[in-house]
Short mmCIF file of C-alpha atoms and ligand atoms in Angstrom, two decimals:
data_model
loop_
_atom_site.label_atom_id
_atom_site.label_comp_id
_atom_site.label_asym_id
_atom_site.label_seq_id
_atom_site.Cartn_x
_atom_site.Cartn_y
_atom_site.Cartn_z
CA MET K 1 19.90 17.80 -1.73
CA ASP K 2 21.46 14.81 -3.47
CA GLN K 3 24.93 15.53 -4.82
CA ASN K 4 24.43 12.77 -7.41
CA LEU K 5 21.48 14.55 -8.92
CA ASP K 6 22.96 18.02 -9.08
CA LYS K 7 25.01 16.80 -12.05
CA TYR K 8 21.75 17.22 -14.01
CA LEU K 9 21.70 20.98 -13.44
CA TYR K 10 22.25 23.10 -16.55
CA TRP K 11 21.42 26.66 -17.54
CA PRO K 12 19.76 26.56 -21.00
CA VAL K 13 19.65 30.36 -21.34
CA THR K 14 23.43 30.54 -21.87
CA ASN K 15 23.97 26.82 -22.54
CA GLU K 16 26.21 26.33 -19.53
CA GLU K 17 26.76 23.71 -16.90
CA ILE K 18 25.94 24.62 -13.33
CA VAL K 19 28.32 23.76 -10.51
CA PHE K 20 28.30 24.13 -6.74
CA SER K 21 30.41 26.98 -5.39
CA LYS K 22 31.61 26.40 -1.82
CA GLU K 23 32.75 30.00 -1.65
CA ASN K 24 29.24 31.37 -2.25
CA ASN K 25 27.38 28.34 -0.86
CA SER K 26 25.34 28.57 -4.05
CA TYR K 27 25.15 27.05 -7.48
CA VAL K 28 26.75 29.05 -10.30
CA THR K 29 27.03 28.79 -14.06
CA ILE K 30 30.46 27.56 -15.06
CA SER K 31 31.37 31.02 -16.44
CA GLY K 32 30.29 32.61 -13.15
CA SER K 33 27.79 34.81 -14.98
CA ARG K 34 24.78 33.68 -12.91
CA LEU K 35 24.49 32.64 -9.28
CA PHE K 36 21.59 30.55 -7.97
CA PRO K 37 21.13 30.77 -4.20
CA ILE K 38 20.13 27.87 -1.97
CA CYS K 39 17.49 28.52 0.65
CA ASN K 40 16.52 25.66 2.98
CA ASN K 41 17.67 23.06 0.46
CA VAL K 42 15.80 24.71 -2.42
CA ILE K 43 17.86 26.05 -5.33
CA SER K 44 16.30 29.24 -6.63
CA PHE K 45 16.34 30.09 -10.32
CA LEU K 46 13.64 32.74 -10.07
CA GLU K 47 14.62 36.37 -10.39
CA LYS K 48 11.55 37.64 -8.55
CA THR K 49 8.87 36.14 -6.33
CA ASP K 50 5.66 35.02 -8.01
CA ASN K 51 3.13 36.82 -5.82
CA PHE K 52 0.16 34.84 -7.12
CA TYR K 53 1.54 31.38 -6.33
CA GLU K 54 4.05 31.98 -3.54
CA GLY K 55 2.77 29.97 -0.56
CA SER K 56 -0.63 29.31 -2.17
CA TYR K 57 -0.40 25.54 -2.54
CA LEU K 58 1.15 23.51 0.24
CA ASN K 59 -0.45 20.19 -0.77
CA ARG K 60 1.60 17.11 0.11
CA VAL K 61 0.35 13.57 -0.53
CA LYS K 62 1.69 11.59 2.42
CA PHE K 63 0.21 8.23 1.45
CA ASN K 64 3.10 5.81 0.96
CA PRO K 65 2.05 2.14 1.08
CA LYS K 66 4.22 -0.20 3.16
CA ASN K 67 2.98 -3.28 1.31
CA ASN K 68 3.44 -3.63 -2.40
CA ASN K 69 0.57 -6.12 -2.67
CA VAL K 70 -2.78 -5.35 -4.35
CA LEU K 71 -4.44 -4.22 -1.13
CA GLY K 72 -1.56 -1.92 -0.17
CA THR K 73 -1.35 -0.28 -3.57
CA PHE K 74 -5.09 -0.10 -4.36
CA PRO K 75 -5.36 3.47 -2.93
CA LEU K 76 -2.82 4.56 -5.58
CA TRP K 77 -5.46 3.70 -8.18
CA VAL K 78 -8.17 5.53 -6.27
CA ILE K 79 -6.51 8.78 -5.15
CA ASN K 80 -6.30 11.71 -7.57
CA GLY K 81 -7.86 9.97 -10.57
CA GLY K 82 -5.30 7.17 -10.41
CA TYR K 83 -2.39 9.56 -11.06
CA MET K 84 0.01 7.75 -8.71
CA HIS K 85 -0.98 4.35 -10.10
CA THR K 86 -0.36 5.57 -13.66
CA VAL K 87 3.07 6.97 -12.77
CA LYS K 88 3.92 3.66 -11.02
CA ARG K 89 2.89 1.69 -14.11
CA GLU K 90 4.80 3.92 -16.55
CA PHE K 91 8.14 4.30 -14.74
CA LYS K 92 10.52 1.75 -13.23
CA PRO K 93 11.77 2.35 -9.66
CA GLY K 94 14.88 4.53 -9.66
CA SER K 95 13.85 6.51 -12.77
CA VAL K 96 14.78 10.18 -12.76
CA LEU K 97 11.52 12.12 -12.81
CA LEU K 98 10.78 15.82 -12.85
CA GLU K 99 7.51 16.86 -11.23
CA LEU K 100 6.24 20.24 -12.41
CA GLY K 101 4.13 22.38 -10.08
CA CYS K 102 4.88 19.79 -7.42
CA ALA K 103 3.88 22.02 -4.44
CA SER K 104 4.95 19.87 -1.44
CA GLY K 105 5.08 16.68 -3.47
CA VAL K 106 4.04 13.05 -3.23
CA ASP K 107 5.97 11.02 -0.62
CA TYR K 108 5.37 7.79 -2.56
CA PHE K 109 7.22 9.22 -5.58
CA GLY K 110 10.13 10.34 -3.40
CA ALA K 111 10.45 6.82 -2.02
CA ARG K 112 10.31 5.08 -5.41
CA TYR K 113 12.08 7.47 -7.80
CA ASN K 114 14.92 9.96 -8.04
CA MET K 115 12.59 12.90 -7.81
CA ILE K 116 13.27 16.45 -8.91
CA GLY K 117 10.54 18.83 -7.75
CA LEU K 118 10.02 22.13 -9.57
CA ASP K 119 7.64 24.88 -8.56
CA VAL K 120 7.59 28.67 -8.55
CA SER K 121 6.74 28.74 -4.84
CA LEU K 122 9.58 28.50 -2.32
CA LYS K 123 7.26 27.81 0.60
CA SER K 124 5.59 24.94 -1.27
CA LEU K 125 8.97 23.40 -2.10
CA GLN K 126 10.12 23.66 1.51
CA GLY K 127 7.40 21.14 2.37
CA LEU K 128 8.94 18.42 0.17
CA CYS K 129 9.94 15.47 2.30
CA ASN K 130 12.05 13.04 0.26
CA TYR K 131 12.72 14.57 -3.17
CA LYS K 132 16.38 14.58 -4.25
CA LEU K 133 16.42 18.04 -5.82
CA SER K 134 14.12 21.00 -5.16
CA ILE K 135 14.08 23.69 -7.80
CA GLN K 136 12.32 27.03 -7.58
CA ALA K 137 11.81 27.99 -11.21
CA ASP K 138 9.29 28.83 -13.87
CA ALA K 139 8.80 25.72 -16.00
CA THR K 140 9.33 27.74 -19.20
CA VAL K 141 13.08 27.54 -18.46
CA ILE K 142 13.95 24.17 -16.93
CA PRO K 143 17.45 24.25 -15.42
CA LEU K 144 18.30 20.67 -16.40
CA ALA K 145 20.61 19.21 -19.03
CA ASN K 146 19.51 18.14 -22.51
CA GLN K 147 18.15 14.57 -22.73
CA SER K 148 18.81 13.95 -19.06
CA ILE K 149 15.57 12.66 -17.50
CA ASP K 150 13.24 9.70 -17.93
CA GLY K 151 9.94 11.45 -17.35
CA ILE K 152 8.02 14.60 -16.56
CA ILE K 153 4.93 14.32 -14.43
CA SER K 154 2.41 16.78 -13.02
CA SER K 155 -0.97 16.96 -11.34
CA TYR K 156 -3.22 20.00 -11.66
CA PHE K 157 -0.40 22.08 -13.12
CA TRP K 158 -1.05 22.14 -16.89
CA GLU K 159 -4.35 24.07 -16.65
CA HIS K 160 -2.48 26.94 -14.97
CA ILE K 161 -0.35 27.56 -18.05
CA PRO K 162 -1.59 29.94 -20.79
CA PRO K 163 -1.66 28.35 -24.28
CA LEU K 164 1.34 30.24 -25.74
CA THR K 165 3.42 29.45 -22.66
CA LYS K 166 2.45 25.78 -23.03
CA ASP K 167 4.17 25.83 -26.43
CA LYS K 168 7.37 27.19 -24.88
CA MET K 169 7.23 24.54 -22.17
CA LEU K 170 6.69 21.72 -24.63
CA THR K 171 9.89 22.78 -26.39
CA GLU K 172 11.65 22.55 -23.02
CA PHE K 173 10.12 19.12 -22.32
CA LYS K 174 11.50 17.86 -25.65
CA ARG K 175 14.93 19.22 -24.73
CA VAL K 176 15.28 17.70 -21.26
CA LEU K 177 13.64 14.30 -21.87
CA LYS K 178 15.71 11.35 -22.98
CA PRO K 179 14.63 10.01 -26.39
CA GLY K 180 11.51 7.93 -25.74
CA GLY K 181 10.98 9.74 -22.42
CA LYS K 182 7.46 10.12 -21.16
CA LEU K 183 4.93 12.60 -19.77
CA VAL K 184 2.18 11.77 -17.30
CA PHE K 185 -0.09 14.80 -16.78
CA LEU K 186 -3.34 15.05 -14.84
CA TYR K 187 -5.22 18.30 -15.43
CA ASP K 188 -8.55 20.10 -15.66
CA VAL K 189 -9.93 20.97 -19.08
CA GLU K 190 -12.43 23.22 -20.82
CA THR K 191 -15.49 21.00 -20.87
CA ASP K 192 -18.96 20.76 -22.36
CA ASN K 193 -20.07 18.67 -19.40
CA ASN K 194 -23.84 19.20 -19.09
CA TYR K 195 -23.74 19.96 -15.36
CA ILE K 196 -20.94 22.54 -15.72
CA SER K 197 -22.60 24.00 -18.85
CA LEU K 198 -25.71 24.81 -16.81
CA LEU K 199 -23.65 27.31 -14.80
CA LYS K 200 -21.90 28.65 -17.93
CA LYS K 201 -25.30 29.30 -19.53
CA LYS K 202 -26.80 30.81 -16.38
CA ASP K 203 -23.91 33.13 -15.54
CA ASN K 204 -20.74 32.84 -17.62
CA ALA K 205 -18.98 35.61 -15.68
CA LEU K 206 -19.55 33.69 -12.45
CA TYR K 207 -18.30 30.48 -14.08
CA ASN K 208 -15.12 32.30 -15.12
CA LYS K 209 -14.66 33.68 -11.64
CA LEU K 210 -15.23 30.35 -9.87
CA PHE K 211 -13.46 27.97 -12.25
CA LEU K 212 -10.82 30.08 -14.00
CA GLU K 213 -9.67 33.33 -12.44
CA GLY K 214 -9.97 32.35 -8.79
CA ASP K 215 -7.73 29.33 -9.27
CA GLY K 216 -5.32 30.81 -11.81
CA HIS K 217 -6.61 28.43 -14.49
CA PHE K 218 -5.37 30.44 -17.46
CA GLY K 219 -4.81 27.37 -19.64
CA TYR K 220 -8.19 25.62 -19.81
CA GLU K 221 -8.40 23.95 -23.22
CA THR K 222 -10.61 21.14 -24.49
CA PRO K 223 -9.37 17.53 -24.42
CA ALA K 224 -9.06 17.65 -28.23
CA VAL K 225 -6.98 20.86 -28.25
CA ASN K 226 -4.67 19.51 -25.53
CA LYS K 227 -4.20 16.31 -27.52
CA LYS K 228 -3.31 18.25 -30.69
CA ARG K 229 -0.83 20.38 -28.74
CA PHE K 230 1.11 17.39 -27.37
CA MET K 231 1.13 15.76 -30.80
CA ALA K 232 2.43 18.96 -32.44
CA TYR K 233 5.54 18.64 -30.26
CA ASP K 234 6.33 15.03 -31.26
CA PHE K 235 4.57 13.29 -28.41
CA ILE K 236 2.72 10.07 -29.16
CA LEU K 237 -0.32 9.71 -26.95
CA LYS K 238 -0.53 6.38 -25.19
CA LYS K 239 -3.47 7.34 -23.01
CA HIS K 240 -5.79 10.36 -23.01
CA PHE K 241 -8.55 9.44 -20.61
CA GLY K 242 -11.34 11.73 -19.44
CA MET K 243 -12.88 11.69 -15.97
CA GLU K 244 -15.94 13.28 -14.36
CA ARG K 245 -17.96 13.35 -17.60
CA SER K 246 -21.38 13.33 -15.89
CA ALA K 247 -22.99 15.26 -13.03
CA LEU K 248 -21.06 13.01 -10.66
CA GLN K 249 -18.32 15.43 -9.67
CA SER K 250 -15.66 15.86 -7.01
CA ASN K 251 -16.30 17.71 -3.79
CA SER K 252 -14.47 20.81 -5.13
CA VAL K 253 -17.19 21.36 -7.78
CA TYR K 254 -20.09 20.97 -5.34
CA GLU K 255 -18.23 23.31 -2.99
CA LYS K 256 -18.46 26.00 -5.70
CA TYR K 257 -22.09 25.22 -6.60
CA ARG K 258 -23.44 25.14 -3.07
CA HIS K 259 -23.22 28.92 -2.78
CA LEU K 260 -25.44 29.43 -5.87
CA ASN K 261 -29.16 30.18 -5.88
CA GLY K 262 -31.93 27.92 -7.17
CA ILE K 263 -31.69 24.36 -8.36
CA LEU K 264 -27.95 24.51 -9.04
CA GLY K 265 -27.36 25.63 -5.46
CA LEU K 266 -29.53 22.80 -4.20
CA THR K 267 -27.63 20.17 -6.20
CA GLY K 268 -24.41 21.74 -4.93
CA ARG K 269 -25.51 21.47 -1.30
CA VAL K 270 -26.65 17.84 -1.70
CA GLY K 271 -23.47 16.91 -3.61
CA PHE K 272 -21.33 18.69 -1.05
CA PHE K 273 -23.01 16.85 1.82
CA LEU K 274 -22.54 13.47 0.09
CA THR K 275 -18.84 14.05 -0.62
CA SER K 276 -17.77 15.69 2.66
CA GLY K 277 -16.61 14.34 5.99
CA LYS K 278 -13.88 11.72 6.15
CA LEU K 279 -16.01 8.64 5.49
CA PHE K 280 -18.32 10.12 2.82
CA ASN K 281 -15.36 11.78 1.15
CA TYR K 282 -13.36 8.52 0.83
CA ALA K 283 -16.46 6.58 -0.26
CA SER K 284 -17.37 9.17 -2.89
CA ILE K 285 -13.81 9.28 -4.28
CA LEU K 286 -13.88 5.49 -4.70
CA PHE K 287 -17.38 5.57 -6.21
CA ILE K 288 -16.45 8.29 -8.72
CA ARG K 289 -13.30 6.38 -9.75
CA LEU K 290 -15.27 3.19 -10.34
CA PHE K 291 -17.97 5.09 -12.23
CA ASP K 292 -15.44 6.96 -14.39
CA GLU K 293 -13.72 3.73 -15.42
CA THR K 294 -16.99 1.95 -16.28
CA LEU K 295 -20.29 3.72 -17.08
CA GLY K 296 -18.57 7.09 -17.34
CA ARG K 297 -17.01 5.95 -20.60
CA LEU K 298 -20.47 6.13 -22.20
CA TRP K 299 -20.24 9.93 -22.25
CA PRO K 300 -18.02 11.48 -24.97
CA ILE K 301 -14.54 12.63 -23.89
CA SER K 302 -15.53 16.28 -24.55
CA LYS K 303 -17.75 16.04 -21.44
CA SER K 304 -14.75 15.32 -19.19
CA ARG K 305 -13.70 17.83 -16.56
CA ILE K 306 -10.36 16.14 -15.88
CA ILE K 307 -7.94 14.37 -18.22
CA ILE K 308 -4.98 12.11 -17.63
CA THR K 309 -2.52 12.01 -20.51
CA VAL K 310 0.39 9.62 -20.95
CA ALA K 311 2.60 10.54 -23.89
CA ASN K 312 5.90 9.26 -25.26
CA LEU K 313 8.43 11.49 -26.93
CA LYS K 314 9.22 10.11 -30.40
CA LYS K 315 12.66 8.49 -30.53
C1 LIG F 1 -2.95 23.53 -8.25
S1 LIG F 1 -1.30 23.48 -7.74
C2 LIG F 1 -1.00 21.75 -7.86
C3 LIG F 1 -0.14 21.26 -6.75
C4 LIG F 1 0.07 19.74 -6.69
N1 LIG F 1 0.73 19.25 -7.88
C5 LIG F 1 -1.25 19.04 -6.48
O1 LIG F 1 -1.66 18.25 -7.32
O2 LIG F 1 -1.84 19.26 -5.42
C6 LIG F 1 -0.39 24.17 -9.10
C7 LIG F 1 1.08 24.37 -8.77
O3 LIG F 1 1.75 24.80 -9.96
C8 LIG F 1 2.69 25.82 -9.60
N2 LIG F 1 2.94 26.62 -10.82
C9 LIG F 1 2.07 27.42 -11.46
N3 LIG F 1 2.64 27.98 -12.54
C10 LIG F 1 3.91 27.51 -12.59
C11 LIG F 1 5.02 27.69 -13.48
N4 LIG F 1 4.92 28.49 -14.55
N5 LIG F 1 6.17 27.03 -13.24
C12 LIG F 1 6.29 26.22 -12.16
N6 LIG F 1 5.29 26.01 -11.28
C13 LIG F 1 4.12 26.62 -11.48
C14 LIG F 1 2.02 26.56 -8.46
O4 LIG F 1 2.95 27.24 -7.65
C15 LIG F 1 1.32 25.41 -7.71
O5 LIG F 1 2.12 24.87 -6.69
#
């Protein structure tokens, strides 16, 4: 834990600063009304364990290029729909960034920024390697001071949040971001992609089970609805780019399809074979990225399965 960053802690519920108490070896609100325990370097703001998410996602992106030249940083553009590359382009080194639903984080971000990781899962947060602050909290109440941070980033977090809760969170984002602060979010969306629609038409209940309920995706909304939502909370969209608009999908989709019967199952098995194994997997990720940035743009954005949004808070 970085003592320089704990000055950002703040309890918005009672509008109080949070300070470290040696006596309790915990953080407390200045009035002493609330105590926030520290467990293995994670400060906990949750009142009860989230049984759905606790320990479910332990993903950590270890890739951290040694060389800052084009070759060294090219994988940042390729991995995860270019999420790391976009964050690098949008924020200067040393910026104070909050990553929501960070699980076990991205080592490259920890090396470049003053990172604050927030997740509901303690076990996931314990896997963070070089973040300055680790916060176990629900992102509807962000325990950080007003106008204190440069950016909020997230990957595959936003689709987990039900629409009404998204509104609450956006109010929090506006509160904690500095004027002109920025969001970079990568997330799945409700899509009318032709390949995905085939499953919806064939068996909508199965689609819901595979794509929504199983993963906790309670906040699937179309690219247009997501855009409107950000704009309603004074964010100006700088980028709202859709990926995987065609039948060319990531391994995770073929993994779901390969268990189906008939032609969809067959396409799933072929797709799964072509995107699995170390070599095929890397090659397919690169191919999909190149396709998405070129020919993929020919499909309308409503066909996208994944969106990356960059948005500035109005000054
Ligand atoms: C699909 S995982 C994404 C993990 C990581 N960002 C990645 O890209 O691999 C979603 C994460 O969001 C967290 N999460 C879900 N709802 C949350 C909430 N309301 N507040 C904070 N974290 C939440 C989960 O615990 C989980 O770690």
